[in-house]
Coordinates of C-alpha atoms in Angstrom, one line a residue:
Chain R
X1 CA 121.9 127.8 100.8
X2 CA 119.9 128.9 97.9
X3 CA 117.0 131.0 99.1
X4 CA 114.1 132.2 97.0
X5 CA 114.5 135.9 96.2
X6 CA 111.7 137.0 98.5
X7 CA 112.5 140.0 100.7
X8 CA 109.4 140.0 103.0
X9 CA 107.2 137.6 104.8
X10 CA 104.6 136.7 102.3
X11 CA 101.9 135.6 104.7
X12 CA 98.9 133.5 103.7
X13 CA 98.9 131.8 100.3
X14 CA 97.2 129.1 98.3
X15 CA 98.4 125.9 96.6
X16 CA 96.3 123.9 94.2
X17 CA 96.8 120.5 92.9
X18 CA 95.4 120.5 89.3
X19 CA 94.7 117.0 88.0
X20 CA 93.6 116.8 84.4
X21 CA 89.9 116.1 84.0
X22 CA 88.9 116.8 87.6
X23 CA 86.4 119.4 88.8
X24 CA 89.3 121.2 90.6
X25 CA 91.8 120.8 87.8
X26 CA 92.4 121.4 84.1
X27 CA 89.9 120.7 81.4
X28 CA 89.3 121.8 77.8
X29 CA 87.2 124.9 77.2
X30 CA 84.6 125.2 74.5
X31 CA 87.3 126.0 71.9
X32 CA 89.1 122.8 72.8
X33 CA 92.0 124.6 74.6
X34 CA 93.4 123.5 77.9
X35 CA 92.2 125.7 80.7
X36 CA 91.3 125.6 84.4
X37 CA 87.7 124.6 85.1
X38 CA 85.2 127.3 85.6
X39 CA 85.1 126.7 89.3
X40 CA 88.9 127.0 89.6
X41 CA 88.7 130.3 87.6
X42 CA 86.1 131.6 90.0
X43 CA 88.0 130.5 93.0
X44 CA 91.3 132.0 91.9
X45 CA 89.6 135.2 90.8
X46 CA 88.1 135.8 94.2
X47 CA 90.5 134.1 96.7
X48 CA 93.8 135.3 95.3
X49 CA 92.9 138.9 96.0
X50 CA 93.5 138.0 99.7
X51 CA 96.5 135.8 99.1
X52 CA 100.2 136.7 99.0
X53 CA 101.3 133.8 96.9
X54 CA 100.0 130.9 95.0
X55 CA 101.5 127.6 93.7
X56 CA 100.2 125.1 91.2
X57 CA 101.1 121.5 91.3
X58 CA 102.5 120.1 88.1
X59 CA 100.9 116.9 86.9
X60 CA 101.6 115.3 83.5
X61 CA 99.0 116.3 80.9
X62 CA 99.2 113.0 79.0
X63 CA 101.9 110.5 78.0
X64 CA 103.5 112.6 75.4
X65 CA 107.2 113.5 75.5
X66 CA 107.7 116.3 78.0
X67 CA 107.4 119.6 76.3
X68 CA 106.7 122.8 78.2
X69 CA 104.6 124.3 75.3
X70 CA 102.0 121.5 75.9
X71 CA 101.3 123.2 79.2
X72 CA 101.2 126.8 78.1
X73 CA 97.4 127.0 77.5
X74 CA 96.6 125.5 80.8
X75 CA 99.1 127.5 82.9
X76 CA 98.3 130.7 81.0
X77 CA 94.7 130.2 81.9
X78 CA 95.6 129.5 85.5
X79 CA 97.9 132.4 86.1
X80 CA 95.6 134.8 84.2
X81 CA 93.1 134.3 87.0
X82 CA 95.6 135.1 89.7
X83 CA 95.5 138.6 91.0
X84 CA 98.4 141.0 90.1
X85 CA 101.2 141.1 92.5
X86 CA 100.7 137.6 93.9
X87 CA 104.0 135.7 94.1
X88 CA 103.9 132.4 92.0
X89 CA 105.5 129.1 92.6
X90 CA 105.4 125.5 91.3
X91 CA 105.0 122.2 93.2
X92 CA 106.8 119.5 91.2
X93 CA 105.5 116.0 91.5
X94 CA 107.9 113.9 89.5
X95 CA 111.5 114.7 90.5
X96 CA 111.6 111.5 92.6
X97 CA 114.1 113.0 95.1
X98 CA 114.0 109.9 97.3
X99 CA 115.2 107.4 94.7
X100 CA 118.4 105.4 95.1
X101 CA 118.6 105.2 91.3
X102 CA 120.0 107.8 88.9
X103 CA 117.0 108.8 86.7
X104 CA 117.4 111.0 83.7
X105 CA 115.5 114.1 84.7
X106 CA 116.7 116.2 81.7
X107 CA 113.3 116.6 80.0
X108 CA 111.5 117.3 83.3
X109 CA 114.1 119.9 84.4
X110 CA 113.9 121.6 81.0
X111 CA 110.2 121.8 81.2
X112 CA 110.3 123.1 84.7
X113 CA 112.8 125.8 83.8
X114 CA 110.7 127.0 80.8
X115 CA 107.7 127.2 83.0
X116 CA 109.7 129.0 85.7
X117 CA 110.8 131.7 83.3
X118 CA 107.5 132.1 81.5
X119 CA 105.5 132.5 84.7
X120 CA 108.2 134.1 86.9
X121 CA 108.0 131.3 89.4
X122 CA 109.9 132.2 92.6
X123 CA 110.6 128.7 93.8
X124 CA 110.0 125.0 93.0
X125 CA 108.7 122.8 95.8
X126 CA 109.0 119.0 95.8
X127 CA 108.4 116.3 98.3
X128 CA 111.5 114.4 99.5
X129 CA 110.0 111.1 98.4
X130 CA 109.4 108.4 95.8
X131 CA 106.8 109.2 93.2
X132 CA 107.5 106.2 91.1
X133 CA 109.3 102.8 91.3
X134 CA 110.9 101.3 88.3
X135 CA 109.6 104.1 86.1
X136 CA 106.0 103.3 87.1
X137 CA 103.9 105.8 89.0
X138 CA 102.8 105.1 92.6
X139 CA 99.3 105.9 93.8
X140 CA 100.8 108.1 96.6
X141 CA 104.4 109.2 97.1
X142 CA 106.4 107.0 99.4
X143 CA 108.9 108.3 102.0
X144 CA 112.6 108.0 101.1
X145 CA 114.7 105.1 102.3
X146 CA 115.6 106.1 105.8
X147 CA 119.0 104.4 105.6
X148 CA 122.5 105.8 105.3
X149 CA 122.4 104.9 101.6
X150 CA 119.0 106.6 101.2
X151 CA 120.4 109.7 102.9
X152 CA 123.4 109.9 100.5
X153 CA 121.0 109.4 97.5
X154 CA 118.6 112.0 98.8
X155 CA 121.4 114.6 99.2
X156 CA 122.8 113.7 95.8
X157 CA 119.4 114.0 94.2
X158 CA 118.7 117.4 95.8
X159 CA 122.1 118.8 94.9
X160 CA 121.7 117.7 91.3
X161 CA 118.2 119.0 90.9
X162 CA 119.0 122.2 92.6
X163 CA 122.0 122.8 90.3
X164 CA 119.8 122.2 87.2
X165 CA 116.8 124.4 88.2
X166 CA 116.7 128.1 87.5
X167 CA 114.5 128.6 90.5
X168 CA 115.5 127.6 94.0
X169 CA 114.4 124.1 95.0
X170 CA 112.5 123.9 98.3
X171 CA 112.2 120.3 99.5
X172 CA 109.1 119.2 101.5
X173 CA 109.0 116.7 104.4
X174 CA 107.1 113.7 103.0
X175 CA 103.8 112.2 104.2
X176 CA 103.7 109.0 106.2
X177 CA 100.0 108.3 106.5
X178 CA 99.0 106.6 103.3
X179 CA 98.8 102.8 102.8
X180 CA 101.8 103.3 100.5
X181 CA 103.8 105.0 103.1
X182 CA 106.1 102.2 104.1
X183 CA 108.9 103.3 106.4
X184 CA 112.1 101.6 105.5
X185 CA 115.2 102.2 107.6
X186 CA 116.2 103.2 111.1
X187 CA 116.7 107.0 110.7
X188 CA 114.3 109.2 112.5
X189 CA 112.6 111.0 109.5
X190 CA 113.1 114.4 111.1
X191 CA 116.9 113.8 111.4
X192 CA 117.0 112.4 107.9
X193 CA 115.2 115.4 106.5
X194 CA 117.3 117.9 108.4
X195 CA 120.6 116.3 107.2
X196 CA 119.3 116.3 103.6
X197 CA 118.4 120.0 103.8
X198 CA 121.7 120.9 105.5
X199 CA 124.0 118.9 103.3
X200 CA 122.2 119.7 100.0
X201 CA 121.9 123.4 100.7
X202 CA 118.2 123.6 99.9
X203 CA 115.5 125.4 101.7
X204 CA 112.7 123.3 103.4
X205 CA 108.9 123.1 103.4
X206 CA 107.3 121.7 106.5
X207 CA 103.9 120.2 105.7
X208 CA 102.2 120.1 109.1
X209 CA 100.0 117.2 108.2
X210 CA 103.0 115.2 107.0
X211 CA 104.8 115.9 110.3
X212 CA 101.8 114.8 112.3
X213 CA 101.5 111.7 110.2
X214 CA 105.0 110.7 110.9
X215 CA 104.7 111.1 114.6
X216 CA 101.3 109.3 114.5
X217 CA 102.9 106.4 112.6
X218 CA 105.4 106.1 115.4
X219 CA 102.5 105.5 117.8
X220 CA 102.7 109.0 119.4
X221 CA 99.5 110.7 120.4
X222 CA 98.3 113.9 122.2
X223 CA 101.0 116.5 123.0
X224 CA 103.7 114.0 122.0
X225 CA 102.7 114.6 118.4
X226 CA 104.3 118.1 118.7
X227 CA 107.6 116.8 120.0
X228 CA 111.0 116.5 118.4
X229 CA 110.7 119.8 116.5
X230 CA 114.3 120.7 117.3
X231 CA 115.3 117.8 115.0
X232 CA 113.8 119.5 112.0
X233 CA 115.7 122.0 109.8
X234 CA 113.9 124.9 111.4
X235 CA 116.3 127.7 110.3
X236 CA 116.0 126.5 106.7
X237 CA 112.2 126.4 106.7
X238 CA 111.0 128.7 104.0
X239 CA 107.4 127.5 103.7
X240 CA 104.8 125.7 105.8
X241 CA 102.0 123.7 104.1
X242 CA 98.6 123.2 105.6
X243 CA 96.4 120.7 103.8
X244 CA 93.2 118.9 104.9
X245 CA 93.7 115.9 107.3
X246 CA 91.5 113.7 109.3
X247 CA 91.8 111.1 112.1
X248 CA 89.6 108.0 111.7
X249 CA 89.9 105.5 114.5
X250 CA 93.5 104.6 114.7
X251 CA 94.4 106.1 111.4
X252 CA 95.8 109.5 110.5
X253 CA 94.7 110.4 107.0
X254 CA 96.4 113.0 104.8
X255 CA 93.4 113.5 102.7
X256 CA 94.0 116.9 101.2
X257 CA 90.3 117.5 101.4
X258 CA 90.4 121.1 102.6
X259 CA 89.4 120.6 106.3
X260 CA 92.2 121.4 108.8
X261 CA 92.4 119.6 112.1
X262 CA 92.8 121.5 115.4
X263 CA 96.1 119.6 115.8
X264 CA 97.4 121.2 112.6
X265 CA 96.7 124.7 113.9
X266 CA 98.4 123.8 117.2
X267 CA 101.5 122.6 115.5
X268 CA 101.4 125.7 113.2
X269 CA 101.4 127.8 116.3
X270 CA 104.4 126.0 117.6
X271 CA 106.4 126.1 114.4
X272 CA 105.9 129.7 113.4
X273 CA 108.1 131.2 116.2
X274 CA 110.7 128.6 115.7
X275 CA 111.2 129.1 111.9
X276 CA 113.2 132.3 111.7
X277 CA 113.4 132.2 107.9
X278 CA 109.8 131.3 107.3
X279 CA 108.4 133.3 104.4
X280 CA 105.2 131.6 103.3
X281 CA 102.3 129.7 104.9
X282 CA 100.2 127.9 102.3
X283 CA 96.7 126.5 102.5
X284 CA 97.2 123.5 100.1
X285 CA 94.4 121.9 98.1
X286 CA 91.4 123.9 99.1
X287 CA 88.1 122.4 98.1
X288 CA 85.3 124.7 96.9
X289 CA 81.9 124.6 95.1
X290 CA 81.0 125.5 91.6
X291 CA 80.9 129.2 92.5
X292 CA 84.5 129.0 93.7
X293 CA 83.4 129.3 97.4
X294 CA 85.3 127.3 100.0
X295 CA 83.2 124.5 101.5
X296 CA 81.5 125.7 104.7
X297 CA 83.0 122.9 106.8
X298 CA 86.5 124.1 106.0
X299 CA 85.9 127.7 106.9
X300 CA 86.4 127.9 110.7
X301 CA 89.9 126.5 110.7
X302 CA 90.9 128.2 107.5
X303 CA 89.9 131.5 109.1
X304 CA 91.9 130.6 112.2
X305 CA 94.9 129.8 110.0
X306 CA 94.5 133.0 108.1
X307 CA 94.3 135.0 111.3
X308 CA 97.5 133.4 112.8
X309 CA 99.3 133.9 109.5
X310 CA 98.3 137.6 109.3
X311 CA 99.5 138.2 112.8
X312 CA 102.9 136.7 112.0
X313 CA 103.4 138.5 108.6
X314 CA 102.2 141.9 109.9
Chain Q
X1 CA 128.9 95.1 96.1
X2 CA 128.8 93.5 92.6
X3 CA 125.8 91.5 91.7
X4 CA 123.6 92.6 94.5
X5 CA 120.1 94.0 93.9
X6 CA 119.2 97.5 95.0
X7 CA 116.8 97.9 97.9
X8 CA 114.6 100.0 95.6
X9 CA 114.4 97.3 92.9
X10 CA 113.5 94.7 95.6
X11 CA 110.9 97.0 97.1
X12 CA 109.3 97.3 93.6
X13 CA 109.2 93.5 93.3
X14 CA 107.9 93.1 96.8
X15 CA 104.9 95.4 96.1
X16 CA 104.2 93.4 92.9
X17 CA 104.9 89.7 93.8
X18 CA 103.1 87.8 96.6
X19 CA 105.6 85.0 96.5
X20 CA 108.4 87.4 97.4
X21 CA 106.3 88.9 100.2
X22 CA 105.8 85.4 101.5
X23 CA 109.6 84.9 101.4
X24 CA 109.9 88.1 103.5
X25 CA 107.3 86.8 105.9
X26 CA 109.5 83.7 106.4
X27 CA 112.6 86.0 106.6
X28 CA 114.0 84.2 103.6
X29 CA 116.0 86.6 101.6
X30 CA 117.7 84.3 99.1
X31 CA 115.7 85.3 96.1
X32 CA 116.1 89.0 96.8
X33 CA 119.8 89.0 96.4
X34 CA 120.3 91.8 98.8
X35 CA 123.3 93.0 100.8
X36 CA 123.2 91.9 104.4
X37 CA 122.6 95.6 105.4
X38 CA 119.6 95.9 103.1
X39 CA 118.2 92.5 104.1
X40 CA 118.4 93.9 107.7
X41 CA 116.3 96.9 106.6
X42 CA 113.6 94.7 105.1
X43 CA 113.6 92.4 108.0
X44 CA 112.2 95.2 110.1
X45 CA 109.3 95.8 107.7
X46 CA 105.9 95.0 109.1
X47 CA 104.4 92.5 106.6
X48 CA 100.8 93.6 107.2
X49 CA 101.8 97.1 106.2
X50 CA 103.6 95.8 103.1
X51 CA 100.5 93.7 102.2
X52 CA 98.3 96.8 102.4
X53 CA 100.7 98.8 100.2
X54 CA 100.7 96.0 97.6
X55 CA 96.8 96.0 97.7
X56 CA 96.8 99.8 97.2
X57 CA 99.1 99.4 94.2
X58 CA 96.8 96.8 92.6
X59 CA 93.7 98.9 93.2
X60 CA 95.5 101.9 91.6
X61 CA 96.4 99.9 88.5
X62 CA 92.9 98.7 88.2
X63 CA 91.2 102.0 88.8
X64 CA 93.5 104.4 87.0
X65 CA 91.9 106.1 84.1
X66 CA 94.4 106.7 81.4
X67 CA 93.9 110.0 79.6
X68 CA 92.6 109.2 76.2
X69 CA 92.0 105.5 76.6
X70 CA 90.4 105.0 80.0
X71 CA 90.6 102.0 82.4
X72 CA 92.1 98.7 81.5
X73 CA 89.0 96.6 82.2
X74 CA 87.0 98.9 79.9
X75 CA 89.6 98.6 77.2
X76 CA 89.8 94.8 77.2
X77 CA 86.2 93.6 77.6
X78 CA 86.7 90.2 75.9
X79 CA 89.8 89.4 77.9
X80 CA 88.1 90.4 81.2
X81 CA 85.0 88.4 80.3
X82 CA 87.2 85.4 79.6
X83 CA 88.9 85.8 83.0
X84 CA 85.5 86.2 84.8
X85 CA 84.3 83.0 83.1
X86 CA 87.4 81.1 84.4
X87 CA 87.4 82.8 87.8
X88 CA 83.8 83.5 88.9
X89 CA 85.0 84.0 92.5
X90 CA 87.2 87.0 91.5
X91 CA 84.4 89.5 91.6
X92 CA 86.6 92.6 92.1
X93 CA 89.3 91.3 89.7
X94 CA 91.9 91.5 92.5
X95 CA 93.3 88.1 91.5
X96 CA 93.6 89.2 87.9
X97 CA 95.4 92.4 88.8
X98 CA 97.6 90.5 91.3
X99 CA 98.8 88.3 88.4
X100 CA 99.1 91.3 86.1
X101 CA 101.3 93.4 88.4
X102 CA 103.5 90.4 89.1
X103 CA 104.0 89.7 85.4
X104 CA 107.0 90.5 83.2
X105 CA 104.6 92.4 80.9
X106 CA 103.7 94.8 83.7
X107 CA 107.3 95.4 84.5
X108 CA 108.0 96.4 80.9
X109 CA 105.6 99.4 81.0
X110 CA 106.4 102.8 82.4
X111 CA 107.1 106.4 81.5
X112 CA 110.1 107.6 79.6
X113 CA 113.3 105.7 78.8
X114 CA 113.6 102.2 80.1
X115 CA 116.6 100.6 81.7
X116 CA 118.0 99.7 78.3
X117 CA 117.4 103.2 76.8
X118 CA 114.5 102.3 74.5
X119 CA 111.1 103.7 75.4
X120 CA 108.9 101.5 77.7
X121 CA 105.6 100.0 76.8
X122 CA 102.4 101.8 77.5
X123 CA 100.2 100.0 80.0
X124 CA 97.6 99.2 77.4
X125 CA 100.2 97.1 75.5
X126 CA 101.6 95.6 78.6
X127 CA 98.1 94.4 79.5
X128 CA 97.7 93.0 76.0
X129 CA 100.9 90.9 76.4
X130 CA 99.7 89.7 79.8
X131 CA 96.4 88.6 78.3
X132 CA 98.3 86.8 75.5
X133 CA 100.5 85.0 78.0
X134 CA 97.3 84.0 79.9
X135 CA 95.4 83.2 76.8
X136 CA 92.5 85.5 77.8
X137 CA 90.0 85.9 75.1
X138 CA 90.6 85.2 71.4
X139 CA 93.7 86.4 69.6
X140 CA 91.5 88.3 67.1
X141 CA 89.6 90.2 69.8
X142 CA 92.7 90.9 71.8
X143 CA 94.4 92.5 68.9
X144 CA 91.3 94.6 68.1
X145 CA 91.2 95.7 71.7
X146 CA 94.9 96.6 71.8
X147 CA 94.6 98.7 68.6
X148 CA 91.5 100.5 69.8
X149 CA 93.1 101.3 73.2
X150 CA 96.4 102.4 71.6
X151 CA 94.8 104.6 69.0
X152 CA 92.8 106.4 71.8
X153 CA 96.0 106.9 73.8
X154 CA 97.8 108.2 70.7
X155 CA 95.1 110.7 69.9
X156 CA 96.0 112.6 73.1
X157 CA 99.7 111.8 73.0
X158 CA 100.6 112.0 69.3
X159 CA 104.3 112.3 70.3
X160 CA 104.3 109.5 72.8
X161 CA 106.8 109.0 75.5
X162 CA 106.1 105.3 75.2
X163 CA 107.0 102.7 72.6
X164 CA 104.4 102.5 69.9
X165 CA 103.3 98.8 69.6
X166 CA 104.9 96.9 66.6
X167 CA 101.4 96.3 65.2
X168 CA 100.8 100.1 64.9
X169 CA 102.1 101.9 61.9
X170 CA 102.7 105.6 61.4
X171 CA 100.7 107.4 58.8
X172 CA 100.9 110.9 57.3
X173 CA 98.4 112.3 59.7
X174 CA 98.7 109.9 62.6
X175 CA 98.7 106.1 63.2
X176 CA 96.8 103.1 62.1
X177 CA 96.7 99.3 62.6
X178 CA 94.8 96.4 61.1
X179 CA 93.0 93.6 62.8
X180 CA 90.5 91.1 61.6
X181 CA 87.0 90.1 62.7
X182 CA 85.7 86.8 61.4
X183 CA 88.5 86.9 58.8
X184 CA 87.7 90.4 57.5
X185 CA 90.1 93.3 57.9
X186 CA 89.2 96.0 60.5
X187 CA 90.9 99.4 60.5
X188 CA 91.8 101.2 63.7
X189 CA 93.3 104.6 63.3
X190 CA 94.2 107.8 65.1
X191 CA 94.3 110.3 62.3
X192 CA 93.7 114.0 61.9
X193 CA 92.7 114.2 65.5
X194 CA 90.0 111.5 65.2
X195 CA 89.6 107.9 66.2
X196 CA 88.5 106.0 63.1
X197 CA 87.5 102.3 63.0
X198 CA 85.6 100.2 60.6
X199 CA 85.7 97.2 58.2
X200 CA 87.9 97.4 55.2
X201 CA 87.9 95.4 51.9
X202 CA 90.8 93.1 51.6
X203 CA 92.1 95.3 48.8
X204 CA 92.1 98.4 50.9
X205 CA 93.8 96.6 53.7
X206 CA 96.4 95.3 51.3
X207 CA 97.0 98.8 50.0
X208 CA 97.7 100.1 53.5
X209 CA 100.1 97.2 54.1
X210 CA 102.2 97.8 51.0
X211 CA 104.3 100.5 49.3
X212 CA 103.8 99.0 45.9
X213 CA 100.2 100.0 45.2
X214 CA 100.2 98.9 41.5
X215 CA 101.3 95.4 42.5
X216 CA 98.5 95.2 45.1
X217 CA 96.0 96.3 42.4
X218 CA 97.2 93.7 40.0
X219 CA 97.0 91.0 42.6
X220 CA 93.4 92.0 43.5
X221 CA 92.4 92.4 39.8
X222 CA 91.7 96.1 40.4
X223 CA 92.0 98.6 37.5
X224 CA 93.7 102.0 37.5
X225 CA 90.5 104.0 38.1
X226 CA 89.5 102.1 41.2
X227 CA 93.0 102.1 42.5
X228 CA 93.1 105.9 42.1
X229 CA 89.8 106.4 43.9
X230 CA 90.8 104.0 46.7
X231 CA 94.1 105.8 47.3
X232 CA 92.3 109.1 47.2
X233 CA 89.9 107.9 49.9
X234 CA 92.8 106.6 52.1
X235 CA 94.7 109.9 51.6
X236 CA 91.5 111.7 52.6
X237 CA 91.7 109.9 55.9
X238 CA 95.4 110.7 56.3
X239 CA 96.4 107.1 56.0
X240 CA 98.5 107.4 52.9
X241 CA 100.3 110.3 51.3
X242 CA 98.2 112.7 49.4
X243 CA 97.3 111.0 46.1
X244 CA 98.0 112.9 42.9
X245 CA 96.3 111.1 39.9
X246 CA 98.5 110.7 36.9

């Protein structure tokens, strides 16, 4: 088991997806250099003072060959805004850990390792899913093939990627709520994920919205949404993600819009005491205004999340 | 098992091809060439869910804004106009994009190395080949639209991880390509960090298309002085090597 070299419980942290050209993302500054937008700079400047850790999601800047130096301006700008002492991590989005194929990840791994060393990234998180099919990106990552062959492939992928990365790989339970989230195969996704984690020797991230989306997709409702937790790799859980979700009619939506459901807090409460190696609880994809202030609608449950996390990490 | 398709490859095709989804709806797996085990996996798939996923993929292909160039329907206005004229009922272009994602041209695009090691096409070129196969718009306009789209993409990705279209040539400070409008040459270039387009004289177009500049000058009845100033102008745009007058 390769554990990130973190000695203490980190507590509450932040994770930002940073698409290029979005208001919460990367842009070009007045000098034509890549940089986080002004609102991101303001947000990081104020909010990371109260955060133990922060991760940034890697997204391809363009369609050039993958070279780490093409990301230095943007990432320098991002991490310059993060308060001193805050632990840093990366969320990869292109490792395609759920694929049955054998993709050439050489350039992506090289880029990730250069970024890891330059920014002293403590771990690399990645969804156990399919980000592309046939080399063409998908609108939303699909779950892995929940078959015996899919399990063997997922383990192989995680072992290979883990071996190549200089930072520990932490794999994340994938989402099941999007229209792209086809479930193929008979394995219970919690068992599939646990077996992958155990047999690949990686640590795990439990995204609470993703867990709920899976149980929801199975037709479970109410307290049954919090069931089956013993089937998860609880002792290998290093990080928990909390990102904005919503329920609309009969649909569970993993919107990443910043507003947490009460159900997510309930599941967080249940998971924290079960995850003995938990080090980080991350509020993922916050949404904020031009001044870098969290949207008012998000505040009540973010405050509750922060309170629970503080109690746990104290 | 030799000769059997992978579940992943078939899933990719299912998301792109309605006819294959219809096969699945009838539980007809012949064309999928799957192992019995994988056919069993697909047999359990809810067809309505698969249909929604396929629709989401089409919407994404239509709506995705490619850095540098933009959305496909903005890049190919004449081809889109031709489609709309032929299919006035397809207001949201869903039928167009359904045909596109099912095409061989679409399957040839992607990021990084392709299955046969060469780089894949960019989506701008793959849409161009689709429009060619469907005879959408005029050949002249299609080529102009391809060149404009590709140059914009190359401006932000000057070391592209996609195959540069055969009609695009490398230049000392970027890339260029030539099309024609009403028989006259039109230049499209991504050079020196700028997108450049405009009409060229036949002589300048011929100069860009040849290494033997003196022969081109003779052919066009152009004297040494005009040749020198022409090459200097092209060199100033980064389209030919810096010109040193004799």
